[in-house]
PDB file of N, CA and C in Angstrom:
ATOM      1  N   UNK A   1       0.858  -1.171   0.000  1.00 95.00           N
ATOM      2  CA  UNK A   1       0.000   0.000   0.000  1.00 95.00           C
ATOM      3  C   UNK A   1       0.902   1.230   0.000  1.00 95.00           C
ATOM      4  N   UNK A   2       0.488   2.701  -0.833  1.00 97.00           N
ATOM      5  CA  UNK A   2       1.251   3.619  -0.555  1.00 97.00           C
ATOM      6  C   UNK A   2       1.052   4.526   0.628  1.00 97.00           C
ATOM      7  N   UNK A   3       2.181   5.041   0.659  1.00 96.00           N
ATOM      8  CA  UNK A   3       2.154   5.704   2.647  1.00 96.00           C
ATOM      9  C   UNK A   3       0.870   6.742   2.187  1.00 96.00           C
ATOM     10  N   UNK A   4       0.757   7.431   1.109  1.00 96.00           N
ATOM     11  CA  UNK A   4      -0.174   8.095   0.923  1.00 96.00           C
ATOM     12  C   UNK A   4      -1.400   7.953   1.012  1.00 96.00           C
ATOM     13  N   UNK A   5      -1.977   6.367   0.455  1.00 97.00           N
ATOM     14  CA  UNK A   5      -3.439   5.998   1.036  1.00 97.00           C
ATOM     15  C   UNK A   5      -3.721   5.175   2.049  1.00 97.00           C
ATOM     16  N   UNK A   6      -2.089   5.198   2.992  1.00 97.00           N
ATOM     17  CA  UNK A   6      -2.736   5.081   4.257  1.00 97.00           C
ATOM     18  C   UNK A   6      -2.783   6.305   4.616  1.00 97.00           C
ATOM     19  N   UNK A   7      -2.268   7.669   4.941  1.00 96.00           N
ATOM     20  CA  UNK A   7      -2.771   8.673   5.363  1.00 96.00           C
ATOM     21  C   UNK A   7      -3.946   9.299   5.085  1.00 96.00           C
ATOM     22  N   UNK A   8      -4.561   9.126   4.113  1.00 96.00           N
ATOM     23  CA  UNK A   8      -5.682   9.296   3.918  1.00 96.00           C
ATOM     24  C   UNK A   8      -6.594   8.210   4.537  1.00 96.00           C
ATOM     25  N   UNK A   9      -6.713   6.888   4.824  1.00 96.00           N
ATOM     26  CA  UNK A   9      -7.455   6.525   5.496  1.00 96.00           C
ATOM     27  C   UNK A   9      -7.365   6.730   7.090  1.00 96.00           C
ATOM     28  N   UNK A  10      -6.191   7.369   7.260  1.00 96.00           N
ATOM     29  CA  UNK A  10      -6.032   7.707   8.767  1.00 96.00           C
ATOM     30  C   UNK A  10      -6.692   9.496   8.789  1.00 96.00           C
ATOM     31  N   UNK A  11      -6.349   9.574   8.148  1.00 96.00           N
ATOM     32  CA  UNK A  11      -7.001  11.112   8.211  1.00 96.00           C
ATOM     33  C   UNK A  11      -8.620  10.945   7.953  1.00 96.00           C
ATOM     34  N   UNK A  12      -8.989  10.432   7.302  1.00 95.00           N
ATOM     35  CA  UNK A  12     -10.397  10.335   7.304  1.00 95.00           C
ATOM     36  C   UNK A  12     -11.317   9.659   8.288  1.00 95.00           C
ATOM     37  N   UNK A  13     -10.546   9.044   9.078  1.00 94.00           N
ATOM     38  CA  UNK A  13     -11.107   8.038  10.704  1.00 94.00           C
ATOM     39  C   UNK A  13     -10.967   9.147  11.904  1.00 94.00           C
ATOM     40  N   UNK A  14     -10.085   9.987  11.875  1.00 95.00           N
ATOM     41  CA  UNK A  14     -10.024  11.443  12.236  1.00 95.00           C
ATOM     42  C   UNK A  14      -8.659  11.132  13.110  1.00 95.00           C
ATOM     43  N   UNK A  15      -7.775  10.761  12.543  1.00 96.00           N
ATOM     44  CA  UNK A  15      -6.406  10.255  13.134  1.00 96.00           C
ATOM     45  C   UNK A  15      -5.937  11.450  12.758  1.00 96.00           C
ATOM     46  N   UNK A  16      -4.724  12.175  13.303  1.00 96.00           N
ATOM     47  CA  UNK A  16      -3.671  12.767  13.033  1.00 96.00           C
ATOM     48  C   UNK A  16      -2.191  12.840  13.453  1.00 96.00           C
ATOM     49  N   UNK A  17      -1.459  13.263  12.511  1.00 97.00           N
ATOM     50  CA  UNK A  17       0.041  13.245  12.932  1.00 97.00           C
ATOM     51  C   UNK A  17       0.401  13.908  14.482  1.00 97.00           C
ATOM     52  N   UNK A  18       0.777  12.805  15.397  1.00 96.00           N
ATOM     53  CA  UNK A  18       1.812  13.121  16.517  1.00 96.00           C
ATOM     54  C   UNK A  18       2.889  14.292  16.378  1.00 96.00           C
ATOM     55  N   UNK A  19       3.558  13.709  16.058  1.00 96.00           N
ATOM     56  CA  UNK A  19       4.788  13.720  15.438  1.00 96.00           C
ATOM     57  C   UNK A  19       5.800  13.185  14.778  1.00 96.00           C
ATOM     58  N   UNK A  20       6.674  14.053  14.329  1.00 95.00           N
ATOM     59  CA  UNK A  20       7.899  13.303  13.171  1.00 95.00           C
ATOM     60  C   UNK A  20       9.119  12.537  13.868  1.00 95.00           C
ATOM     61  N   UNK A  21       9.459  10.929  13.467  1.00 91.00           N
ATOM     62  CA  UNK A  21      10.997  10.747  14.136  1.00 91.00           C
ATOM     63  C   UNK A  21      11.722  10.647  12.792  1.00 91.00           C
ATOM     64  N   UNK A  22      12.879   9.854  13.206  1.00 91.00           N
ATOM     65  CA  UNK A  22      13.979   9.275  11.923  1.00 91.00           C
ATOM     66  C   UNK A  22      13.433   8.781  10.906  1.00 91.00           C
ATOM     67  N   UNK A  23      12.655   7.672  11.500  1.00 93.00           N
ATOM     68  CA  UNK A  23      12.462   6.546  10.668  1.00 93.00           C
ATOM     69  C   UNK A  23      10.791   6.181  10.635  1.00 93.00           C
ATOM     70  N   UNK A  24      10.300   7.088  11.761  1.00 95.00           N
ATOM     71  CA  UNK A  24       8.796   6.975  11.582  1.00 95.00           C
ATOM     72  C   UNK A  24       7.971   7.728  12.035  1.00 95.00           C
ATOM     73  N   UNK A  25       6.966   7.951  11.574  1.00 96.00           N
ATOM     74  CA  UNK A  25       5.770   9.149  12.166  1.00 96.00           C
ATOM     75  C   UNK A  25       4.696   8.281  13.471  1.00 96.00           C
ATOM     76  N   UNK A  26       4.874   9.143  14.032  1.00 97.00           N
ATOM     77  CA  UNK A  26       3.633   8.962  14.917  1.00 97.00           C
ATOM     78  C   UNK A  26       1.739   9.144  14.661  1.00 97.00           C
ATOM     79  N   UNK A  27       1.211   8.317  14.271  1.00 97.00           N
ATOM     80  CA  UNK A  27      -0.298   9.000  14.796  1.00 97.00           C
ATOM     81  C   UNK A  27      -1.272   8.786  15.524  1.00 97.00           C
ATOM     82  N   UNK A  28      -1.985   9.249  15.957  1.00 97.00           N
ATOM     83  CA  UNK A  28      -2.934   9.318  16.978  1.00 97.00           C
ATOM     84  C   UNK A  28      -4.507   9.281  16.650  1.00 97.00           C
ATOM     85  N   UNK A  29      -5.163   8.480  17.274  1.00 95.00           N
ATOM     86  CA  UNK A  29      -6.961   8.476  17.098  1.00 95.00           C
ATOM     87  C   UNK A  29      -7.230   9.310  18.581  1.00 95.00           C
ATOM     88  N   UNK A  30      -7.954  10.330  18.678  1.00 95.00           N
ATOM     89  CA  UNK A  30      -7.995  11.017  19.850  1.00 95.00           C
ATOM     90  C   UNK A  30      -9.650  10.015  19.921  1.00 95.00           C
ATOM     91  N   UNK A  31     -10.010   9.696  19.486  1.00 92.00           N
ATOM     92  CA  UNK A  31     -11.211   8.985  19.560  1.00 92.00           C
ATOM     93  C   UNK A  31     -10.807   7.800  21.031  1.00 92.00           C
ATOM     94  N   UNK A  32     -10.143   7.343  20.962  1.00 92.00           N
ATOM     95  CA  UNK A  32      -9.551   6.021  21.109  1.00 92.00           C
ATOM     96  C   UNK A  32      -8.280   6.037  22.112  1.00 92.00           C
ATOM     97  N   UNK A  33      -7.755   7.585  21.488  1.00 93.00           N
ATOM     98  CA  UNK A  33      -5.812   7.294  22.693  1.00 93.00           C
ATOM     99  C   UNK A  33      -5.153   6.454  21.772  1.00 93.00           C
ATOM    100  N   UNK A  34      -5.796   5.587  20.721  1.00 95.00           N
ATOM    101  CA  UNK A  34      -4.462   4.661  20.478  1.00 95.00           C
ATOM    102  C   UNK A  34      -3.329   5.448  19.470  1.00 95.00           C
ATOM    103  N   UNK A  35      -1.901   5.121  19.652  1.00 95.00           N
ATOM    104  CA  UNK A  35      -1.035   5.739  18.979  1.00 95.00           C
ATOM    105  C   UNK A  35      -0.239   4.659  18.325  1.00 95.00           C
ATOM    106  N   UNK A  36      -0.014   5.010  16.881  1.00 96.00           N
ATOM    107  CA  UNK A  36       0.443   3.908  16.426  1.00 96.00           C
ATOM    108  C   UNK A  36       2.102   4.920  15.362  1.00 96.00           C
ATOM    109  N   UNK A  37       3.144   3.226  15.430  1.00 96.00           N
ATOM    110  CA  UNK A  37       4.102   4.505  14.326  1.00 96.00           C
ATOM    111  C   UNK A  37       4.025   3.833  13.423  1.00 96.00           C
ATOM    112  N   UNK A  38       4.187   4.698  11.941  1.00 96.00           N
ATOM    113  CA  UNK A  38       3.729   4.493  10.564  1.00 96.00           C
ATOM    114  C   UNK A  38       5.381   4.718   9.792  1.00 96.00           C
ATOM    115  N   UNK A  39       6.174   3.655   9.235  1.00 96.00           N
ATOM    116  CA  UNK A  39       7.128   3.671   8.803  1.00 96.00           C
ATOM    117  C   UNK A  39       6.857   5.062   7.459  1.00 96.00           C
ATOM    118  N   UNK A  40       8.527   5.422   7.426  1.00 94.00           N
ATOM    119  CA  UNK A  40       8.376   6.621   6.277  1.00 94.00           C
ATOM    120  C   UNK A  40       8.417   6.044   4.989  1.00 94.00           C
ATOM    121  N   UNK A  41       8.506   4.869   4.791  1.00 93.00           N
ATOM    122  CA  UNK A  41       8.521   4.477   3.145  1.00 93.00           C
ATOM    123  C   UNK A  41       7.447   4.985   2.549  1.00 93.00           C
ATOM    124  N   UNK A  42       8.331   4.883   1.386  1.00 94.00           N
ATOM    125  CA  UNK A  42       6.892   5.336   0.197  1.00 94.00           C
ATOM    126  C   UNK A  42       6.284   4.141   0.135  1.00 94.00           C
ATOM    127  N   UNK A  43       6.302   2.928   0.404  1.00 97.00           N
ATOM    128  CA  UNK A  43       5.694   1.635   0.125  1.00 97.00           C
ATOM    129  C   UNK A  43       5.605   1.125   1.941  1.00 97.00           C
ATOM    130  N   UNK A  44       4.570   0.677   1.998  1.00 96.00           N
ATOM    131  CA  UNK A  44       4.230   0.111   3.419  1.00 96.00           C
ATOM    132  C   UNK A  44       3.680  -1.526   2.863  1.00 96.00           C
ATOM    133  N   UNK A  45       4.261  -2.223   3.272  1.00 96.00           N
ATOM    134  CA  UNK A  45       3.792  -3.611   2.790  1.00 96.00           C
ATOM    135  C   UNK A  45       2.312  -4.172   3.226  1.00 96.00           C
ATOM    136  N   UNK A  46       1.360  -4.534   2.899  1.00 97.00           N
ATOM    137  CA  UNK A  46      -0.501  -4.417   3.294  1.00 97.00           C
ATOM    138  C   UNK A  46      -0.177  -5.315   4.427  1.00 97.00           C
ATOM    139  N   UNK A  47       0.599  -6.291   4.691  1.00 97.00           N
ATOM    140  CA  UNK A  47       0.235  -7.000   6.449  1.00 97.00           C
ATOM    141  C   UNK A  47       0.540  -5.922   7.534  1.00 97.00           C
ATOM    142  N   UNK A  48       1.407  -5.088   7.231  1.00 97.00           N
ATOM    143  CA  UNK A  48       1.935  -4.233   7.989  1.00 97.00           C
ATOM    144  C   UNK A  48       0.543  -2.542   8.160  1.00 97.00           C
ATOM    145  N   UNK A  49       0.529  -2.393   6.636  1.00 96.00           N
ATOM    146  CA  UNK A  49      -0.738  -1.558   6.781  1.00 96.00           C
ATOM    147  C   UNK A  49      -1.923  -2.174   7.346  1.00 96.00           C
ATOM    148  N   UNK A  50      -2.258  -2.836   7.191  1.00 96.00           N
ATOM    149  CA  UNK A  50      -3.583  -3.448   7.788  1.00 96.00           C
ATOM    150  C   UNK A  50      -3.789  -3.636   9.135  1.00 96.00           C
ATOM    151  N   UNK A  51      -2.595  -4.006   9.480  1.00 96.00           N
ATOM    152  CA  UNK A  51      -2.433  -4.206  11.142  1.00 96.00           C
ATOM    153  C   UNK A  51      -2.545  -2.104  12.266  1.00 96.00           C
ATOM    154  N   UNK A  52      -1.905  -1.573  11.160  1.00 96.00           N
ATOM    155  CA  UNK A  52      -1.705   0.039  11.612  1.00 96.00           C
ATOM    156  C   UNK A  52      -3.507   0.418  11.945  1.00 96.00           C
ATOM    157  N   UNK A  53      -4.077   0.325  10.176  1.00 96.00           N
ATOM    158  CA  UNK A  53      -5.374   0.877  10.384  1.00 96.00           C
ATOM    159  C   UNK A  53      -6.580  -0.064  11.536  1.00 96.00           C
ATOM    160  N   UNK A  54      -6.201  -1.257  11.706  1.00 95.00           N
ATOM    161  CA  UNK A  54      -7.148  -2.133  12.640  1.00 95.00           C
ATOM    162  C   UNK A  54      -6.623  -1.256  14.052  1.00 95.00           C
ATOM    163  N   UNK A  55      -4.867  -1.315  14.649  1.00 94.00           N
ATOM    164  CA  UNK A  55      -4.910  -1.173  15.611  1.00 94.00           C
ATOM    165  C   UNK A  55      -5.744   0.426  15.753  1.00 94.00           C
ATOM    166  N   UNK A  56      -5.292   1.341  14.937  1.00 94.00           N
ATOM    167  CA  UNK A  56      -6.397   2.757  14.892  1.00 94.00           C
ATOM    168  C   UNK A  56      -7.508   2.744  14.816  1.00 94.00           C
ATOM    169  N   UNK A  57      -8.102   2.026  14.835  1.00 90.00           N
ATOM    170  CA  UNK A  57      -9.689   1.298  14.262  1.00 90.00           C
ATOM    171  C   UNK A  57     -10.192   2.140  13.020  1.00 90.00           C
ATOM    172  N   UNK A  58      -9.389   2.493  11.910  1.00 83.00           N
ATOM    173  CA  UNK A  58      -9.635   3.104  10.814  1.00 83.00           C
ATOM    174  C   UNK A  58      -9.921   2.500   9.607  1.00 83.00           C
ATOM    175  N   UNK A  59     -10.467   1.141   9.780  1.00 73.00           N
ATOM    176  CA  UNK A  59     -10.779   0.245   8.959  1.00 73.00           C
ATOM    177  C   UNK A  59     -12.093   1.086   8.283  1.00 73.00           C
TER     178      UNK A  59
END
């Protein structure tokens, strides 16, 4: 999956960026508290995305 349409499905569940590290972004469901980190690749492999948007509940 691209990092891009996971941010858009995180942005649309009403997740937003924490903050920035090295190697990965932080985001947050204020819905929820849960915080999850989202590697910076341009490519996120779908077991890895899928697991991000479930733990955010942004399915």
């Amino acid at each position: 999956m691209k990092k891009t349409d996971l941010v858009k499905k995180l942005r649309k569940a009403g997740c937003f960026l924490k903050r920035e590290g090295n190697s990965h972004s932080l985001w947050m469901n204020p819905n929820t508290g849960a915080i999850e980190a989202v590697p910076r690749h341009k490519e996120i492999k779908e077991p890895l995305a899928k697991k991000i948007l479930r733990n955010m509940e942004a399915e």
